[in-house]
XYZ file of C-alpha atoms in Angstrom:
134
model
C 58.353 37.713 -65.016
C 54.758 37.048 -64.097
C 53.682 33.727 -62.610
C 50.321 32.575 -63.928
C 48.081 30.760 -61.455
C 47.243 27.104 -61.763
C 44.414 25.376 -59.925
C 43.966 21.699 -59.044
C 40.469 20.580 -58.078
C 39.168 17.140 -57.339
C 35.795 15.473 -57.249
C 36.379 12.288 -55.303
C 32.871 10.878 -55.879
C 32.680 11.368 -59.652
C 32.743 8.273 -61.893
C 30.885 5.866 -59.575
C 32.894 6.972 -56.543
C 36.196 6.468 -58.399
C 36.960 10.225 -58.480
C 38.857 12.576 -60.782
C 41.301 15.486 -60.584
C 40.906 18.588 -62.748
C 43.860 20.826 -63.667
C 43.030 24.399 -64.663
C 45.632 26.727 -66.140
C 45.829 30.418 -65.433
C 45.987 33.284 -67.867
C 46.521 37.020 -67.550
C 42.728 37.208 -67.095
C 42.613 34.635 -64.274
C 41.859 30.911 -64.146
C 40.499 29.460 -67.402
C 37.000 27.967 -67.202
C 37.823 24.736 -69.046
C 40.203 22.225 -67.459
C 43.492 21.721 -69.283
C 43.610 18.132 -68.050
C 41.301 15.666 -66.298
C 43.023 12.793 -64.516
C 40.829 9.726 -63.955
C 41.820 6.461 -62.250
C 40.817 4.458 -65.340
C 43.767 6.053 -67.199
C 46.368 4.313 -65.021
C 48.031 1.107 -66.134
C 48.486 -2.150 -64.170
C 44.811 -2.180 -63.137
C 45.632 0.418 -60.483
C 42.695 2.557 -61.539
C 40.247 -0.316 -61.159
C 41.081 -0.550 -57.461
C 40.906 3.148 -56.564
C 37.905 4.757 -54.884
C 37.556 8.435 -53.933
C 40.597 9.330 -56.063
C 41.352 13.001 -55.458
C 40.268 13.033 -51.812
C 43.531 14.859 -51.146
C 46.073 16.528 -53.419
C 49.610 17.612 -52.681
C 51.444 19.308 -55.489
C 53.996 21.842 -56.586
C 56.845 19.900 -54.945
C 59.720 18.427 -56.917
C 59.955 14.957 -55.365
C 62.262 13.360 -57.950
C 64.768 16.234 -58.372
C 64.101 16.809 -62.067
C 63.123 20.498 -61.494
C 59.446 19.909 -62.392
C 56.596 20.001 -59.834
C 55.188 16.547 -59.053
C 51.828 15.653 -57.519
C 50.565 13.100 -54.987
C 46.841 12.269 -55.090
C 45.123 10.399 -52.284
C 42.335 7.825 -52.519
C 40.879 7.750 -49.030
C 38.613 4.699 -49.342
C 41.347 2.692 -51.081
C 44.048 3.626 -48.571
C 46.329 4.552 -51.492
C 48.344 7.504 -52.787
C 49.201 7.926 -56.460
C 52.455 9.764 -57.203
C 52.481 11.500 -60.591
C 55.822 12.708 -61.905
C 55.914 15.838 -64.023
C 58.056 15.600 -67.148
C 58.956 18.237 -69.725
C 56.847 18.231 -72.870
C 58.903 20.734 -74.840
C 62.275 22.445 -74.562
C 63.073 25.789 -76.125
C 66.272 26.685 -77.900
C 66.646 30.452 -77.643
C 68.848 32.526 -79.920
C 69.377 36.254 -79.386
C 70.997 38.275 -82.165
C 72.257 41.708 -81.099
C 73.761 44.069 -83.687
C 77.528 44.493 -83.375
C 77.310 48.269 -83.675
C 77.117 50.053 -80.305
C 74.014 52.015 -79.340
C 74.419 55.702 -80.094
C 73.164 57.347 -76.901
C 72.704 60.684 -78.709
C 70.384 59.188 -81.370
C 66.796 58.911 -80.078
C 65.764 56.482 -82.825
C 63.391 54.315 -80.756
C 59.868 55.231 -79.620
C 58.886 54.420 -76.022
C 55.322 55.529 -75.253
C 55.650 58.517 -77.579
C 59.062 59.550 -76.283
C 62.250 59.205 -78.326
C 64.898 57.010 -76.719
C 68.276 55.742 -77.914
C 68.233 52.046 -78.697
C 68.708 49.251 -81.167
C 66.732 46.371 -82.587
C 67.565 42.802 -81.647
C 66.176 39.504 -82.859
C 65.010 36.762 -80.478
C 64.161 33.360 -81.897
C 62.446 30.549 -79.922
C 62.643 27.065 -81.430
C 60.711 24.221 -79.738
C 62.593 20.927 -79.511
C 61.988 17.496 -78.013
C 63.059 17.246 -74.355
C 66.333 15.454 -73.830
């Protein structure tokens, strides 16, 4: 399994000193150039965003603070003397079904090709079905 990098950057003086946090996803070619998400104080409810200045001054992430197995994030607003805690929630679950033939693999039959070399093997079917998180 390969872990793809993820980058969190902030610009605490953007948006009239309100700030913003930019989330960049990784790929097998490195960090993508376009942010996957931009978090701005104006997006928060309860007028919280209206009272934040320098949002993104500090960021602490990749810690599961609510024990739901997803990494949460705390974002500081230095001039407002506030920290915003953002909980990560699942957006999709996967149901995985693997179908393996009942017949055993014949180790004397090199019926599969692996980089130009015959190898014994079989074909299996793997099906991923996205579902709503529970």
